[in-house]
Amino acid sequence: MCGIVGVTGRDDALDVILTGLQRLEYRGYDSAGVVMDESSDRLRVVKRGGKLANLTAALSDESISGSVGIGHTRWATHGAPTDSNAHPHTDPTGRIAVVHNGIIENYEELQATLPDATFSSETDTEVVAHLVAREVEGGAELPDAVRTVLRSLDGAFALCIQDRDTPGMIVVAKREAPLIVAHADGVSYCASDVAALIRHTRDVQALMDDQVAVLTPDGITITDLNGVAVEGHAYHVDWDLDAAEKQGYEHFMLKEIHEQPTAIADTLRDRLRPATGPDGSPRLHLDECRIDEGEFGRIDKVFIVACGTSLYSAMVGKLAIEHWAGIPVEVEVASEFRYRDPILDPHTLVIAVSQSGETSDTMAAATHALDQRAPVLALVNVVGSTLAREADAVFYTHAGPEVAVASTKAFTTQLAAFLLIGLYLGQQRGRIYGSEITDILNRLHHLPGQVEQVLEQDAAIAELARKYASTHYTMFIGRHVGLPIAMEGALKLKEISYLHAEAFPAGEMKHGPIALIEDGSLVVALAPAGHTFAKMVSNIQEVRARGASVLAIGTDGSTADLKAHAHDLITLPEASHELASPILAAIPLQLFAYHVAVTRGEDIDQPRNLAKTVTVE
Ligand code: M6R
């Protein structure tokens, strides 16, 4: 979603800001702008609707310099993505400039406290510039002015503020939206995402809610809303810049699809600790655990909360936990969780799943659980993210940076992680022997090689994608482990190709959805080997009889029936465990969606209307 980059103390500040904004493009945005403190008598603001290229073109017409500035990419929430709604916003005198990620929920109420003000945008942000200006004009120092205004704001924000009359200083603050700060070699930086800063430093501090940081070239001071000195969360970023580059691939999505063998191997690596259990076998462990691990043995119910693709991995997680740990599991869309009355107590484990660890709905669901004293386990990819910091325990997927909006390697590593979490909870509850865990893990270590085998079918899948690229309606069907993958396959196709795609449990088709099938429809049937295979073959025959073309995903050794009834077939290697088969089945659907979108000429890495990290509700 929106992106922020600020810098003070470099003569090439504008370049640093623009390069940083490019790094954040993957988050999704629809306008961009910068403010530079050129001299003591004015702040220069340049902003444009549309892509960053529009802003850089506008900047090339003006000669702007300065050692202090802030840049922003906006994903429109209040007001269309026009020049005037783009950030930064200023007060009418142009003294204060503000950029903002998030939503100020009470902005209309705040505007009403300024009856004489004229607003030049439709945003919820501009009022903050007016309010801070009122404070500094009244004699407050900029940091005090910001703290005063923050107390009146409701909602979520990462704010970055510059004052023409306080040269060299940027004041930043956050609540429920990520913001990091860093100081290196006489320069202070802030950004909404570490990707924007990694070129300059790897040691950063994440601000906590309601912290205010004052950045100058001399350093950074952090306080709470009362001005009392506090600390952010300091951490070191260990992935390198190369990992965030395309490395010769045409798109980040394709690169990330091909990174899955390594990513999955990294998820599975080093999960066993030497024997501490009674049977002398090695034991699985979490990456971080801030509560007594024994509590996991007393868990009697699990909720898994997540959004989008992460939600589909949660559906596989449910199967794994119920299978190995024997605990009832409910999977819930994170955006719904806090609006009902989930029954939570200290024996209810809430697993919050998120690639970014910053998704606002998932964070809110986790916070709701923590408030009810339910332990929260975060399954996240981004190390040091808000969710990782606030949960009681963390299991990292270690997939490396995922840049494309369409999630791929984050998903399959979540699936691998859920196998381990299922085994871990089974171990904590004494339901599974250490030797059994070791045996399953040994078999899972074949997964990366099997994923490689599936990736080798890329050219054949591209051919199928070209064949079906004009299909108006695609239905994905599956059962058991195939169902979440059907849902993920439909999401991948619709989000990057904009084609109408839906997924259903295959058994539900006859209760309504089969009415949609007609000549020219495509049905993608997830039919891997397993106990629901025969039922899937029947469903394939049913849709084919009604005019659909059928693309089946099957398993090596059980394809005779699929060859007989489907028009096209993609064959997967036999998984070492039925619960691991979704990892293999997901890959051809990612490739299929990718190649359909390429064939249709769509914007693969930044599809329309979507953001990589959804930091507003
Ligand atoms: O970062 P998260 O895993 O919390 O993100 C959740 C969803 O927004 C995300 O998976 C989204 O559905 C992707 N665009 C799917 O490709």
mmCIF file of N, CA and C and ligand atoms in Angstrom, residues 307-310 353-357 359 362 405-407 414 488 491-492 495 610-614, ligand 1:
data_model
loop_
_atom_site.group_PDB
_atom_site.id
_atom_site.type_symbol
_atom_site.label_atom_id
_atom_site.label_comp_id
_atom_site.label_asym_id
_atom_site.label_seq_id
_atom_site.Cartn_x
_atom_site.Cartn_y
_atom_site.Cartn_z
ATOM 1 N N CYS A 307 -5.693 -13.509 5.847
ATOM 2 C CA CYS A 307 -6.409 -12.928 4.708
ATOM 3 C C CYS A 307 -5.834 -13.474 3.401
ATOM 4 N N GLY A 308 -6.647 -13.492 2.385
ATOM 5 C CA GLY A 308 -6.187 -13.797 1.023
ATOM 6 C C GLY A 308 -5.491 -15.143 0.936
ATOM 7 N N THR A 309 -4.367 -15.115 0.263
ATOM 8 C CA THR A 309 -3.610 -16.348 0.064
ATOM 9 C C THR A 309 -3.236 -16.987 1.396
ATOM 10 N N SER A 310 -2.878 -16.168 2.374
ATOM 11 C CA SER A 310 -2.499 -16.731 3.676
ATOM 12 C C SER A 310 -3.663 -17.507 4.288
ATOM 13 N N VAL A 353 -1.572 -15.732 10.451
ATOM 14 C CA VAL A 353 -0.700 -16.032 9.312
ATOM 15 C C VAL A 353 -0.614 -14.815 8.400
ATOM 16 N N SER A 354 0.612 -14.410 8.070
ATOM 17 C CA SER A 354 0.760 -13.240 7.200
ATOM 18 C C SER A 354 2.158 -13.208 6.611
ATOM 19 N N GLN A 355 2.227 -13.118 5.304
ATOM 20 C CA GLN A 355 3.535 -12.959 4.662
ATOM 21 C C GLN A 355 4.225 -11.721 5.214
ATOM 22 N N SER A 356 3.521 -10.591 5.151
ATOM 23 C CA SER A 356 4.130 -9.305 5.509
ATOM 24 C C SER A 356 4.243 -9.105 7.005
ATOM 25 N N GLY A 357 3.332 -9.707 7.754
ATOM 26 C CA GLY A 357 3.276 -9.439 9.191
ATOM 27 C C GLY A 357 2.763 -8.043 9.486
ATOM 28 N N THR A 359 -0.393 -6.918 7.764
ATOM 29 C CA THR A 359 -1.770 -6.788 7.271
ATOM 30 C C THR A 359 -2.669 -6.322 8.403
ATOM 31 N N THR A 362 -5.273 -8.777 9.947
ATOM 32 C CA THR A 362 -4.666 -9.906 10.668
ATOM 33 C C THR A 362 -4.084 -9.414 11.989
ATOM 34 N N VAL A 405 2.975 -8.613 -6.124
ATOM 35 C CA VAL A 405 1.735 -8.540 -5.344
ATOM 36 C C VAL A 405 1.119 -9.937 -5.203
ATOM 37 N N ALA A 406 1.162 -10.711 -6.281
ATOM 38 C CA ALA A 406 0.598 -12.064 -6.218
ATOM 39 C C ALA A 406 1.551 -12.959 -5.427
ATOM 40 N N SER A 407 1.069 -13.436 -4.324
ATOM 41 C CA SER A 407 1.911 -14.222 -3.419
ATOM 42 C C SER A 407 2.129 -15.630 -3.971
ATOM 43 N N GLN A 414 4.407 -21.211 3.630
ATOM 44 C CA GLN A 414 3.430 -21.283 4.730
ATOM 45 C C GLN A 414 2.888 -22.719 4.837
ATOM 46 N N GLU A 488 -6.863 -21.031 -3.987
ATOM 47 C CA GLU A 488 -5.677 -20.220 -4.269
ATOM 48 C C GLU A 488 -5.467 -20.089 -5.783
ATOM 49 N N LEU A 491 -7.809 -17.468 -7.026
ATOM 50 C CA LEU A 491 -7.376 -16.120 -6.617
ATOM 51 C C LEU A 491 -6.203 -15.651 -7.487
ATOM 52 N N LYS A 492 -5.233 -16.557 -7.708
ATOM 53 C CA LYS A 492 -4.072 -16.163 -8.529
ATOM 54 C C LYS A 492 -4.528 -15.730 -9.906
ATOM 55 N N GLU A 495 -6.498 -12.332 -9.808
ATOM 56 C CA GLU A 495 -5.818 -11.101 -9.402
ATOM 57 C C GLU A 495 -4.813 -10.586 -10.429
ATOM 58 N N LEU A 610 -4.678 -3.468 -6.626
ATOM 59 C CA LEU A 610 -4.178 -4.294 -5.520
ATOM 60 C C LEU A 610 -2.924 -3.703 -4.898
ATOM 61 N N ALA A 611 -2.711 -4.014 -3.645
ATOM 62 C CA ALA A 611 -1.504 -3.595 -2.935
ATOM 63 C C ALA A 611 -0.850 -4.837 -2.344
ATOM 64 N N LYS A 612 0.444 -4.798 -2.212
ATOM 65 C CA LYS A 612 1.140 -5.948 -1.658
ATOM 66 C C LYS A 612 0.790 -6.141 -0.190
ATOM 67 N N THR A 613 0.789 -5.048 0.542
ATOM 68 C CA THR A 613 0.520 -5.166 1.971
ATOM 69 C C THR A 613 -0.666 -4.271 2.294
ATOM 70 N N VAL A 614 -1.722 -4.885 2.801
ATOM 71 C CA VAL A 614 -2.966 -4.147 2.984
ATOM 72 C C VAL A 614 -2.993 -3.602 4.413
HETATM 73 O O1 M6R B 1 0.903 -10.241 3.956
HETATM 74 P P1 M6R B 1 -0.283 -11.114 4.111
HETATM 75 O O2 M6R B 1 0.013 -12.562 3.955
HETATM 76 O O3 M6R B 1 -1.019 -10.862 5.422
HETATM 77 O O4 M6R B 1 -1.284 -10.691 2.970
HETATM 78 C C1 M6R B 1 -2.561 -11.257 2.885
HETATM 79 C C2 M6R B 1 -3.208 -10.973 1.536
HETATM 80 O O5 M6R B 1 -3.378 -9.593 1.360
HETATM 81 C C3 M6R B 1 -2.387 -11.525 0.377
HETATM 82 O O6 M6R B 1 -2.157 -12.892 0.509
HETATM 83 C C4 M6R B 1 -3.120 -11.269 -0.956
HETATM 84 O O7 M6R B 1 -4.289 -12.028 -1.015
HETATM 85 C C5 M6R B 1 -2.189 -11.568 -2.145
HETATM 86 N N1 M6R B 1 -2.321 -10.558 -3.143
HETATM 87 C C6 M6R B 1 -2.473 -12.867 -2.791
HETATM 88 O O8 M6R B 1 -1.681 -13.110 -3.899
#
